[in-house]
mmCIF file of C-alpha atoms and ligand atoms in Angstrom:
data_model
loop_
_atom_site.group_PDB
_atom_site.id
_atom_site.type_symbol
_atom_site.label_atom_id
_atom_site.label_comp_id
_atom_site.label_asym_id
_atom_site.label_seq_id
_atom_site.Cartn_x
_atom_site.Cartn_y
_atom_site.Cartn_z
ATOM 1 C CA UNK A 1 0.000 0.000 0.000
ATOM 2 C CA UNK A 2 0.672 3.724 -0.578
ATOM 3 C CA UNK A 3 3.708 5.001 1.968
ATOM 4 C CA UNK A 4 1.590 7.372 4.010
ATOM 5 C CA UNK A 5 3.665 10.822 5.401
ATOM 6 C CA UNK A 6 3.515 9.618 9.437
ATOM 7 C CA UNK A 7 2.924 13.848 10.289
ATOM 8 C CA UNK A 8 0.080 14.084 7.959
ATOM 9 C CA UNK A 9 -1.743 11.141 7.127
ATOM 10 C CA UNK A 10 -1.194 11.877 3.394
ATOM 11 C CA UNK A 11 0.317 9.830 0.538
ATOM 12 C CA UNK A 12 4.400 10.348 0.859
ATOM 13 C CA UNK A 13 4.266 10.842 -2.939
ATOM 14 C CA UNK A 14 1.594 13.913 -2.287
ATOM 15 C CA UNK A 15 3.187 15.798 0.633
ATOM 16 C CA UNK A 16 6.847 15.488 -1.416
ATOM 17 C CA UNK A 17 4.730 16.663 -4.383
ATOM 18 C CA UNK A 18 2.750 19.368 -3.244
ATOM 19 C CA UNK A 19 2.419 21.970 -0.152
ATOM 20 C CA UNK A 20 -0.894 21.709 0.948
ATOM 21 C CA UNK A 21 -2.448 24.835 3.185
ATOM 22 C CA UNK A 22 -5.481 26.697 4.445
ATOM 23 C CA UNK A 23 -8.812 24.941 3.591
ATOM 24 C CA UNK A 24 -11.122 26.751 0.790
ATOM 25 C CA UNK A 25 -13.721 25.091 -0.013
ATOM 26 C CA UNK A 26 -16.025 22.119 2.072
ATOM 27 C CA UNK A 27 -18.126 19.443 -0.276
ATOM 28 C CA UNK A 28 -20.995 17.266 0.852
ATOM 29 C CA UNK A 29 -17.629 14.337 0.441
ATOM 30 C CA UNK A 30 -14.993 15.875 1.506
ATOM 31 C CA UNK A 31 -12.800 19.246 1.590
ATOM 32 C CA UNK A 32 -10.930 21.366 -1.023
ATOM 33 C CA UNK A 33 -7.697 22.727 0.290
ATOM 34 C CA UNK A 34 -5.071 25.551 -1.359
ATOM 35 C CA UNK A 35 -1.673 23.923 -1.938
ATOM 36 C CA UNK A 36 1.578 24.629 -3.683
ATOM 37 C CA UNK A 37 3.340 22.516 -6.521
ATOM 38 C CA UNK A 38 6.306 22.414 -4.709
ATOM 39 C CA UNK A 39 8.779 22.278 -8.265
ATOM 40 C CA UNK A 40 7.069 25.043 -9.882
ATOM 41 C CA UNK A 41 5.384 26.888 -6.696
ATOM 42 C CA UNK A 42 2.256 27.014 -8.758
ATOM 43 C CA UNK A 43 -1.435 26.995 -6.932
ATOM 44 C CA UNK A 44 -3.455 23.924 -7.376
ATOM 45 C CA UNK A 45 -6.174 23.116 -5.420
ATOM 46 C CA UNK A 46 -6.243 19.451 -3.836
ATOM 47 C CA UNK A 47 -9.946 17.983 -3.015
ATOM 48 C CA UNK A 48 -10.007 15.140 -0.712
ATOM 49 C CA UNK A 49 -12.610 12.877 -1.101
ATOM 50 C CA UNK A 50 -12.895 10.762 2.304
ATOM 51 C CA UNK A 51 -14.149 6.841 1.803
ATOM 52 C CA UNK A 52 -14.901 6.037 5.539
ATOM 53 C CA UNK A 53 -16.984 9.161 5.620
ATOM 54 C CA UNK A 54 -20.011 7.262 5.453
ATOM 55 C CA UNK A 55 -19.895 3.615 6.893
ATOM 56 C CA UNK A 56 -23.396 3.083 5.814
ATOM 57 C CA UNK A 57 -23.248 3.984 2.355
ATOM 58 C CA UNK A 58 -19.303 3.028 2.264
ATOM 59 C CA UNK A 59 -20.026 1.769 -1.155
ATOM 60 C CA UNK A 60 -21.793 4.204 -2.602
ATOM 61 C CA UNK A 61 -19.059 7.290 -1.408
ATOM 62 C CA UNK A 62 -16.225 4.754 -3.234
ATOM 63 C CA UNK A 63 -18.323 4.584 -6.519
ATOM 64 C CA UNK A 64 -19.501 8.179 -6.516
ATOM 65 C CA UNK A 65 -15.692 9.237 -6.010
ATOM 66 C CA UNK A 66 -14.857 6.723 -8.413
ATOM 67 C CA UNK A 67 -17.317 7.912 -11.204
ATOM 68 C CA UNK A 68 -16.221 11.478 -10.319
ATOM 69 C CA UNK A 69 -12.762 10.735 -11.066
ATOM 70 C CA UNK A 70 -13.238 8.494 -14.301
ATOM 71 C CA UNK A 71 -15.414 12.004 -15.428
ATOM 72 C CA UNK A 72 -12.707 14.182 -14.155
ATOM 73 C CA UNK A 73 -10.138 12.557 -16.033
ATOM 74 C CA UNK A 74 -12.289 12.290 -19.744
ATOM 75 C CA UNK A 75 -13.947 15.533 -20.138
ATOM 76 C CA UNK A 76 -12.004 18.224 -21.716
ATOM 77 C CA UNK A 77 -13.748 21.828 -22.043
ATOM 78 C CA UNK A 78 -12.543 25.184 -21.267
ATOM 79 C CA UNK A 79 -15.783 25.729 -19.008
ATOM 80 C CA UNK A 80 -15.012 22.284 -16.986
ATOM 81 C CA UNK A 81 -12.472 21.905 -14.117
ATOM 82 C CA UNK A 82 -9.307 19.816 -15.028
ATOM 83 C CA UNK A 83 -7.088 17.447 -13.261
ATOM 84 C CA UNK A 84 -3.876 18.077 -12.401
ATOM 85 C CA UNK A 85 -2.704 14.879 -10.171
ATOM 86 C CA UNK A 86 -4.294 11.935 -8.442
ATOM 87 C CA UNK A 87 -3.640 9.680 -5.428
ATOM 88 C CA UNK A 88 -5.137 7.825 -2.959
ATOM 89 C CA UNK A 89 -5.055 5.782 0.239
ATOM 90 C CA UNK A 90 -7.204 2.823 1.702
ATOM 91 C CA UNK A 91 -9.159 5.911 3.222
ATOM 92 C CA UNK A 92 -8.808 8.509 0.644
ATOM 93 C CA UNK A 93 -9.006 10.304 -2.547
ATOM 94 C CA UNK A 94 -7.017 13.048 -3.347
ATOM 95 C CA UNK A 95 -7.789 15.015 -6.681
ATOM 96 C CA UNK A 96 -5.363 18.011 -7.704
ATOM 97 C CA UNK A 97 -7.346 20.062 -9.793
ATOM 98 C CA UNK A 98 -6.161 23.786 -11.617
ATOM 99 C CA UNK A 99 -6.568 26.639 -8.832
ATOM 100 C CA UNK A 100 -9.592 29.057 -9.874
ATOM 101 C CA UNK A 101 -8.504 31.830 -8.263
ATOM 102 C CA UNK A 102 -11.785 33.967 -8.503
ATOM 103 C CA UNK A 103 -13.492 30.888 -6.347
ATOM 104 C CA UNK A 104 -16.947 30.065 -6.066
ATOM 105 C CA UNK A 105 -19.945 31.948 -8.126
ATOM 106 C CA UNK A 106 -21.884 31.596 -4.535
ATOM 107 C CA UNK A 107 -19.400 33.720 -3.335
ATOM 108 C CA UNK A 108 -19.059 36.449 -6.120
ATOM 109 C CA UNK A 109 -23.363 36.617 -5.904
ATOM 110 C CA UNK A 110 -23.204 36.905 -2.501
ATOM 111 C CA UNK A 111 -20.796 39.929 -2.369
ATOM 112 C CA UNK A 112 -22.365 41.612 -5.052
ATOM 113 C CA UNK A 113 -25.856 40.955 -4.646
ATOM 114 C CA UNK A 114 -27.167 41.057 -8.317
ATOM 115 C CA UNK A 115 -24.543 40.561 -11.232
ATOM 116 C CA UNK A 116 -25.019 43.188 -13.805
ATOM 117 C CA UNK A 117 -26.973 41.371 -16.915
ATOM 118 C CA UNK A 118 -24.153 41.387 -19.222
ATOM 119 C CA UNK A 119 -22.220 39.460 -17.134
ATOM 120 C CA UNK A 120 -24.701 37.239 -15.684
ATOM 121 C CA UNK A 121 -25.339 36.344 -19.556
ATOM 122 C CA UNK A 122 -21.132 35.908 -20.596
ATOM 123 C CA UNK A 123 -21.373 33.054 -17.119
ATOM 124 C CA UNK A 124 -24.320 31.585 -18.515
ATOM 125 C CA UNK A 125 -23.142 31.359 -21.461
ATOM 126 C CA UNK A 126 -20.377 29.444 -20.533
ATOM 127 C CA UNK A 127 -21.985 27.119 -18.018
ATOM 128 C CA UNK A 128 -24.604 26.191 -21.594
ATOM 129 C CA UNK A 129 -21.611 25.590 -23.287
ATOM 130 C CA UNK A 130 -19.743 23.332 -20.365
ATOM 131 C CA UNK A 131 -23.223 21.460 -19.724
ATOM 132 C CA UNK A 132 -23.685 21.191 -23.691
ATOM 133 C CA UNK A 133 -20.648 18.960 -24.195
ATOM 134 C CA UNK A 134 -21.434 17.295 -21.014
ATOM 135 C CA UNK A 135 -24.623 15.634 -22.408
ATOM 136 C CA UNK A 136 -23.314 15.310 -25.422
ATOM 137 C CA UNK A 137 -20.777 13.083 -23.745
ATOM 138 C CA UNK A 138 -23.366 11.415 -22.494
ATOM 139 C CA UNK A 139 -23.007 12.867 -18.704
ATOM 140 C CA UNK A 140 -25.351 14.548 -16.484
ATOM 141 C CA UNK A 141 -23.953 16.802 -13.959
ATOM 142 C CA UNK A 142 -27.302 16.502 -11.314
ATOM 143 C CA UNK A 143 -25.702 19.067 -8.518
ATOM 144 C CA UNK A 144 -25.488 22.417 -10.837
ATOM 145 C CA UNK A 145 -25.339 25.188 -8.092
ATOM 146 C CA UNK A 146 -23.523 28.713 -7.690
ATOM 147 C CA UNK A 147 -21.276 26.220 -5.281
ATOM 148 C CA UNK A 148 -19.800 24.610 -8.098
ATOM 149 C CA UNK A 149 -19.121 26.894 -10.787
ATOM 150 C CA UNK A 150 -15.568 28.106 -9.646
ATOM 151 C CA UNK A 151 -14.338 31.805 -11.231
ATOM 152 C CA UNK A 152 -10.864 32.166 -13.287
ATOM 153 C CA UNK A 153 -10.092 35.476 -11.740
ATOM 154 C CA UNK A 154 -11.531 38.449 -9.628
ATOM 155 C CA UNK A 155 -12.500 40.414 -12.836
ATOM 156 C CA UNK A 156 -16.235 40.150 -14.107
ATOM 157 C CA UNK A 157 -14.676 39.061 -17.586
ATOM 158 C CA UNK A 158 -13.088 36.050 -16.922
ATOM 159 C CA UNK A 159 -13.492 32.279 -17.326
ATOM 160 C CA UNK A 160 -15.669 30.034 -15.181
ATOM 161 C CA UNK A 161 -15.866 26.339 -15.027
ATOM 162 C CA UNK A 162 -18.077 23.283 -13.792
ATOM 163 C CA UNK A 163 -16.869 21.423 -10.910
ATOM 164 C CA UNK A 164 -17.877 18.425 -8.530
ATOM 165 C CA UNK A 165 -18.540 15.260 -10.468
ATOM 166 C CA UNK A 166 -19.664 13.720 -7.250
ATOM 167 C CA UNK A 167 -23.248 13.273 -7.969
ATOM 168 C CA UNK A 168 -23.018 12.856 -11.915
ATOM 169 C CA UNK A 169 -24.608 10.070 -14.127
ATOM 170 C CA UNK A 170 -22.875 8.448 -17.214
ATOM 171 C CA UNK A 171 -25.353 7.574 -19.631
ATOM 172 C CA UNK A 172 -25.418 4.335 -21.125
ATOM 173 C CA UNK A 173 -26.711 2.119 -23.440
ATOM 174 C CA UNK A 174 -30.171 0.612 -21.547
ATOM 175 C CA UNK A 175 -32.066 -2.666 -21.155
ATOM 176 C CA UNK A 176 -34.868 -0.490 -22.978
ATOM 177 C CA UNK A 177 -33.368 1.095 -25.619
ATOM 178 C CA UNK A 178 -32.125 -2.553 -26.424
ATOM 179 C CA UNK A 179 -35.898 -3.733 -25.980
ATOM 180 C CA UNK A 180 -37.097 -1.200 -28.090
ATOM 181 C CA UNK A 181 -34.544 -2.195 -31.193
ATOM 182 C CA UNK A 182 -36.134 -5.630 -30.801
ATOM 183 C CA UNK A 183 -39.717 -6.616 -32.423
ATOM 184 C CA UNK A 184 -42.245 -5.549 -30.472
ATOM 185 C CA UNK A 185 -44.588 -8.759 -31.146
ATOM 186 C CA UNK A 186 -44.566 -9.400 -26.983
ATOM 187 C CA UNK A 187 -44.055 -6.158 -25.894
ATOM 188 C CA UNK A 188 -46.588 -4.784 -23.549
ATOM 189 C CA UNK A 189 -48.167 -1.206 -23.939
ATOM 190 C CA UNK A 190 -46.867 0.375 -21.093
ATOM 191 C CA UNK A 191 -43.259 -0.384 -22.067
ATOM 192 C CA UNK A 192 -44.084 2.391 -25.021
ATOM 193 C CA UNK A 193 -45.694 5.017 -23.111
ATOM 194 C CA UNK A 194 -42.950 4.671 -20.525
ATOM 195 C CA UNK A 195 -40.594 5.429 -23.423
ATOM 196 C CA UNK A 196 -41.603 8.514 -24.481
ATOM 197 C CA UNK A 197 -40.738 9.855 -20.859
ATOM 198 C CA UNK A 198 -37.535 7.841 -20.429
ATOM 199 C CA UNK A 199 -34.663 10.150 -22.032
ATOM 200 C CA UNK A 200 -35.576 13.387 -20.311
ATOM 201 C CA UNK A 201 -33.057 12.535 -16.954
ATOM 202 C CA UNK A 202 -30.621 15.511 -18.488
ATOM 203 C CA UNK A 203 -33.305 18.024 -18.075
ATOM 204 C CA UNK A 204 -32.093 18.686 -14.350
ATOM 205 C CA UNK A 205 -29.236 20.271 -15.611
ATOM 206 C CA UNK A 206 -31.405 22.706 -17.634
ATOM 207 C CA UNK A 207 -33.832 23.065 -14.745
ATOM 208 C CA UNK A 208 -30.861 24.028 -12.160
ATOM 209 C CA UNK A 209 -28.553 26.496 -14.824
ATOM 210 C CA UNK A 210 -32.632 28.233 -14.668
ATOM 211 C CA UNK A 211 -32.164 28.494 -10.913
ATOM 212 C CA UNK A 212 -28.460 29.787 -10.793
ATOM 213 C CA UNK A 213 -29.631 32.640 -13.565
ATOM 214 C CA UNK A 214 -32.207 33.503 -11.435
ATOM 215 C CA UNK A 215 -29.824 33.849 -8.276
ATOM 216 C CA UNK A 216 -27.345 36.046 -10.786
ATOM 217 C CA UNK A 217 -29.781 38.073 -12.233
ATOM 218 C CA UNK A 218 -31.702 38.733 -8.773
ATOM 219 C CA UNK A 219 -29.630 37.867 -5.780
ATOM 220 C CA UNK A 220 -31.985 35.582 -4.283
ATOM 221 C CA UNK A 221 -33.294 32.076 -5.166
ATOM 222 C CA UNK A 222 -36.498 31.577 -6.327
ATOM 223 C CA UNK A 223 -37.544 28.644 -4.545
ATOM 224 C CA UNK A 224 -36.714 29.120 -0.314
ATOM 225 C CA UNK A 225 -38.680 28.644 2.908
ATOM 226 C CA UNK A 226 -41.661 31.272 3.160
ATOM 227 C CA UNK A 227 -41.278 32.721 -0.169
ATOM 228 C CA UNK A 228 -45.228 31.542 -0.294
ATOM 229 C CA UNK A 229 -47.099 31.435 3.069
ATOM 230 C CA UNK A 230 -48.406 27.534 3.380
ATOM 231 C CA UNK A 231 -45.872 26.284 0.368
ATOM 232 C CA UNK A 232 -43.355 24.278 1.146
ATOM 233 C CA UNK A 233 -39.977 24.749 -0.959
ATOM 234 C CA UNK A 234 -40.528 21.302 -2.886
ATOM 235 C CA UNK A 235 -44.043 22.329 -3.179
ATOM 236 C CA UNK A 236 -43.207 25.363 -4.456
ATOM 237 C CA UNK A 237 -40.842 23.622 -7.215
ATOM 238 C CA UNK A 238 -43.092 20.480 -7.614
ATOM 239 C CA UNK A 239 -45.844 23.476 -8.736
ATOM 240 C CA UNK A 240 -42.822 25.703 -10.296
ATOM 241 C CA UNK A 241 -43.852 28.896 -8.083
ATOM 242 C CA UNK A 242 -41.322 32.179 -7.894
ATOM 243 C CA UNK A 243 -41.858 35.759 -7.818
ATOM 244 C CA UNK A 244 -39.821 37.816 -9.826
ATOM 245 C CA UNK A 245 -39.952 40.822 -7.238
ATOM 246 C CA UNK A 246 -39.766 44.101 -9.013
ATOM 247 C CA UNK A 247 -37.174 45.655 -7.119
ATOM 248 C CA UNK A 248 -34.863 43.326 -8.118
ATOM 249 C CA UNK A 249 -35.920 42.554 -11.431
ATOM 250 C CA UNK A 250 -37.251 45.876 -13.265
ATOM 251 C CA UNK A 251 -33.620 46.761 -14.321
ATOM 252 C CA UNK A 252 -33.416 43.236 -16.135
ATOM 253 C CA UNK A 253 -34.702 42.809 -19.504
ATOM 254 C CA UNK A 254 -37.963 40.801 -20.854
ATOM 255 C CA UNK A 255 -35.798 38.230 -22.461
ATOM 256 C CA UNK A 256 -33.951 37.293 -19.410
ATOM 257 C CA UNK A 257 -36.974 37.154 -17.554
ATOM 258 C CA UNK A 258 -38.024 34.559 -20.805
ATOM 259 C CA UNK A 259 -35.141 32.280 -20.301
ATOM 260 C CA UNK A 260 -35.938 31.893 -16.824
ATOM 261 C CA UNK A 261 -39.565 30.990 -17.398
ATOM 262 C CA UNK A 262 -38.692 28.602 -20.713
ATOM 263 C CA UNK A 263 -36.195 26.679 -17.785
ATOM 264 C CA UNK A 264 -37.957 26.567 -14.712
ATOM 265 C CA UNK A 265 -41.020 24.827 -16.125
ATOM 266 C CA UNK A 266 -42.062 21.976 -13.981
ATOM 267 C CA UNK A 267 -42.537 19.366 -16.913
ATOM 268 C CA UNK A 268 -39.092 18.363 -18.109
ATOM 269 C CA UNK A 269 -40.507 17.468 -21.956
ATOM 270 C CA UNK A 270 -41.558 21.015 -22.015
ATOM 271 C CA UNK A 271 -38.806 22.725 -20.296
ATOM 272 C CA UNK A 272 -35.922 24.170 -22.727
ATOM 273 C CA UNK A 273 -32.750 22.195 -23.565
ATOM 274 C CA UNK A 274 -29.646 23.122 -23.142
ATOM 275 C CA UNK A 275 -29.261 23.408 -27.340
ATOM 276 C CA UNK A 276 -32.891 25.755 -27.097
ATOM 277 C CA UNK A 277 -31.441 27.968 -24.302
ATOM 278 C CA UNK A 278 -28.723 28.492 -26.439
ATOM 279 C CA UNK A 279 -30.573 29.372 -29.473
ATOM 280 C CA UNK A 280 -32.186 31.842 -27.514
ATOM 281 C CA UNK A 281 -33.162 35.411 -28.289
ATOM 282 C CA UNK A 282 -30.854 36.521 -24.899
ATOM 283 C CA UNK A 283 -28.264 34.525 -26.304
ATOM 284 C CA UNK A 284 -27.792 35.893 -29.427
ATOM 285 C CA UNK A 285 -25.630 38.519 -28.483
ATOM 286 C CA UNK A 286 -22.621 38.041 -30.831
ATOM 287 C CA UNK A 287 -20.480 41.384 -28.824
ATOM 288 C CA UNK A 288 -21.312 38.355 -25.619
ATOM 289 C CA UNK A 289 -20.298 34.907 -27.854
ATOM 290 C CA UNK A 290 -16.957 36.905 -29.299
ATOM 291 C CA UNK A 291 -16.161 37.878 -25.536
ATOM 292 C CA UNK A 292 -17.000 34.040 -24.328
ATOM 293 C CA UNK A 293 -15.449 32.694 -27.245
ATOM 294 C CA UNK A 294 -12.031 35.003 -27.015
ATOM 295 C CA UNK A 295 -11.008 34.019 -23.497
ATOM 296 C CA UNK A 296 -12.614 30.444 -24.129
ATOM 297 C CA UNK A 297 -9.972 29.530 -26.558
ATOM 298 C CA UNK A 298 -6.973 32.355 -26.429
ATOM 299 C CA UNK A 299 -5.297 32.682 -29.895
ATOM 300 C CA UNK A 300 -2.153 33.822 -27.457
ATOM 301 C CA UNK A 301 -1.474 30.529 -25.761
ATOM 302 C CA UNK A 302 -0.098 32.258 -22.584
ATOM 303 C CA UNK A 303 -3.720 33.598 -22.086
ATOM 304 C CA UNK A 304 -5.943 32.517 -19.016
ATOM 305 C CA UNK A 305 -6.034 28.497 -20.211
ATOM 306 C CA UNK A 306 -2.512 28.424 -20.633
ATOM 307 C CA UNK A 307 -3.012 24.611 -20.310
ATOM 308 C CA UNK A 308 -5.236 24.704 -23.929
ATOM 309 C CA UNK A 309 -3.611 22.213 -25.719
ATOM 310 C CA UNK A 310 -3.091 23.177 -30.039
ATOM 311 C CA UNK A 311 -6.307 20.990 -30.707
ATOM 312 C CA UNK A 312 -7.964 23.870 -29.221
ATOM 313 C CA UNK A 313 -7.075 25.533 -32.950
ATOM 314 C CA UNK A 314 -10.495 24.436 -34.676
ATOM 315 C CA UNK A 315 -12.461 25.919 -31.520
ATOM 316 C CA UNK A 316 -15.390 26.164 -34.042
ATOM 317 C CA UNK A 317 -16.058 22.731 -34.325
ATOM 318 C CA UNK A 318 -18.119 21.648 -30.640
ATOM 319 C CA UNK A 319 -15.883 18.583 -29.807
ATOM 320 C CA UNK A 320 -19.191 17.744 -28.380
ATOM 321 C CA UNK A 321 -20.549 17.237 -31.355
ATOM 322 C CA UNK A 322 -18.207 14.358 -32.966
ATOM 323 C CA UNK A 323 -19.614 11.937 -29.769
ATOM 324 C CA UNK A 324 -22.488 9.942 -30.518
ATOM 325 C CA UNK A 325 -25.558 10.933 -27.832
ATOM 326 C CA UNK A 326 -26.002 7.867 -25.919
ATOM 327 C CA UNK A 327 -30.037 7.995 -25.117
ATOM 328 C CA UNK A 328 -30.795 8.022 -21.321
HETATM 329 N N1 RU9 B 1 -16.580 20.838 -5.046
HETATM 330 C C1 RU9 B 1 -15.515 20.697 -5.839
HETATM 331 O O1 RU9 B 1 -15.322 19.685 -6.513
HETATM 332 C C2 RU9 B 1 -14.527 21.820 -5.899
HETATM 333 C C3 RU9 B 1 -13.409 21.664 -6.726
HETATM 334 C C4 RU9 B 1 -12.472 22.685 -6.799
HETATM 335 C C5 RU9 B 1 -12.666 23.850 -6.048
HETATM 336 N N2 RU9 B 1 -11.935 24.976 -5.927
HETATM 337 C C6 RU9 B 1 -12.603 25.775 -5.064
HETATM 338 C C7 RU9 B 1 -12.121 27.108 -4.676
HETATM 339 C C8 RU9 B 1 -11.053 27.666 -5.374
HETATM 340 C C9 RU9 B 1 -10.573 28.927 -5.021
HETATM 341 C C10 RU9 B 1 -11.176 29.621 -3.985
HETATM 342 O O2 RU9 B 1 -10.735 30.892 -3.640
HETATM 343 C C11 RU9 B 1 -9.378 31.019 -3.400
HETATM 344 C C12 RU9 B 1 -8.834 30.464 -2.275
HETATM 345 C C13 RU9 B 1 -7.468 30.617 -2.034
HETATM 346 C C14 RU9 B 1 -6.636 31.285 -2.929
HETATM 347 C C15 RU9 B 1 -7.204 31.776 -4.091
HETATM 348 O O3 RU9 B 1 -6.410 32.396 -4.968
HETATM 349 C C16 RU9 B 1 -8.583 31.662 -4.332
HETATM 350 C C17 RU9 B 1 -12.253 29.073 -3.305
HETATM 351 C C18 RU9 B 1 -12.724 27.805 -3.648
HETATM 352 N N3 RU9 B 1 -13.731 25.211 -4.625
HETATM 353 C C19 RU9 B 1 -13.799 23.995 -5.229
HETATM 354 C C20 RU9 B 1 -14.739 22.972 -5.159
#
């Protein structure tokens, strides 16, 4: 087994590696900590994801972490976190990941209260983008929250990406979809009507990006306790009740308000997809997409993704695309 640093309780390999310091971030799993690659003195950010955290569900932590970490290590975006390392103990995981050193959007809405529009739109943007090649990889990201979209830098322009795999689904060839390539001479009704809802599990990711533009655009959520006398907060989703409250929201414009509406809709068939959203009249701000797009892929390599490998050259061409859409 891995030689464990006595002092620290951490792979040898890690603490000769890297510096690890102050704690910055805390995750249903585990914690996210600021440490130093010790050769280059370079930032990373090292999230340990703790095994014996839950002796229950022992099994389920280990194959969330590992799912996390097969994702971690196969998607390549701009708008997603990368890895930079990985070890692990009979008790641990420990994921180095690139240092976003604006931190968490939860943080940046907090302090600011309402993000001016034009910025709220270049983030969303990039989170459609991120979740776009996501499903088109055949991955659901489930836990979408202001939490886990990490900023680049302190500047409103800047870069943001997707983190925390931890509760993500791979999609994969089902029993159904196999059923439904065979003749149907047995097949019983239901097994039909239950297709044409089967397929839709992605739409959560749609349904939360709706919530986070909501907390951009207005500062507050709009689902929480006592929003509506007598409503619970899943009844108030389960029913899809908010209040855009004018204070907040008269400075924001009608198609903002539109993309909010065309997300948060309670039935998931009718609810925009991720392609719709960004098809969308408020997208189509090409002064926005030439902003996104510029510090996205950097012509200068020694721009903000210094790590952008060459294939980033044809930048047009979604890499999403080229992956075949594995149904639900
Ligand atoms: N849940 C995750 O999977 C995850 C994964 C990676 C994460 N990185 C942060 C993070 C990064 C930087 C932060 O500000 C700082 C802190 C210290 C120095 C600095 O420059 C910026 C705060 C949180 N939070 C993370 C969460």
């Amino acid at each position: 087994d891995l030689m464990v640093d006595e002092q620290s309780n951490l792979p040898k390999e890690l603490s000769e590696k890297y510096m690890i310091t102050k704690k910055i971030g805390v995750g249903v799993c585990g914690e996210v900590k600021l440490a130093f690659e010790r050769a280059t003195c370079k930032k990373v950010a090292l999230k340990t994801i703790n095994k014996k955290d839950f002796p229950a569900s022992v099994g389920t932590a280990t194959r969330s972490a590992e799912r996390e970490i097969q994702i971690l290590q196969k998607i390549d975006h701009p708008c997603l976190i990368k890895t930079k390392d990985f070890f692990q103990t009979d008790d641990s995981y420990y994921i180095v990941l690139e240092l976003m050193e604006g931190g968490e959007l939860y943080d940046r809405v907090k302090s600011k209260q309402q993000i001016k529009e034009p910025i709220a739109k270049l983030y969303f943007y990039q989170m459609l983008k991120a979740v776009e090649y996501l499903h088109n990889n055949g991955i659901i990201h489930r836990d979408l929250k202001p939490e886990n979209v990490l900023l680049s830098s302190h500047d409103d322009v800047c870069i943001i990406k997707i983190t925390d795999f931890n509760q993500s689904k791979i999609l994969e060839e089902s029993a159904l979809m196999r059923t439904l390539c065979g003749t149907p001479t047995y097949l019983a009704p239901e097994v039909f009507t239950d297709a044409v809802t089967v397929g839709y599990s992605r739409a959560v990711d749609a349904w939360s990006l709706g919530v986070v533009l909501f907390v951009c655009l207005a500062g507050y959520p709009p689902f929480y306790p006592n929003a509506r006398i007598g409503l619970s907060v899943s009844d108030q989703i389960t029913q899809g009740i908010y209040t855009f409250i004018p204070s907040k929201w008269d400075g924001i414009s009608d198609d903002a308000k539109d993309v909010v509406k065309k997300l948060l809709r309670v039935d998931p068939n009718a609810r925009l997809t991720i392609e719709e959203a960004l098809q969308h009249p408020w997208l189509m701000d090409e002064a926005m997409k030439e902003t996104a797009e510029g510090i996205m892929y950097p012509k200068d390599p020694g721009d903000a993704d210094a790590t952008a490998d060459p294939g980033d050259a044809d930048a047009t061409a979604d890499p999403g695309d080229a992956t075949a859409d594995p149904g639900d």
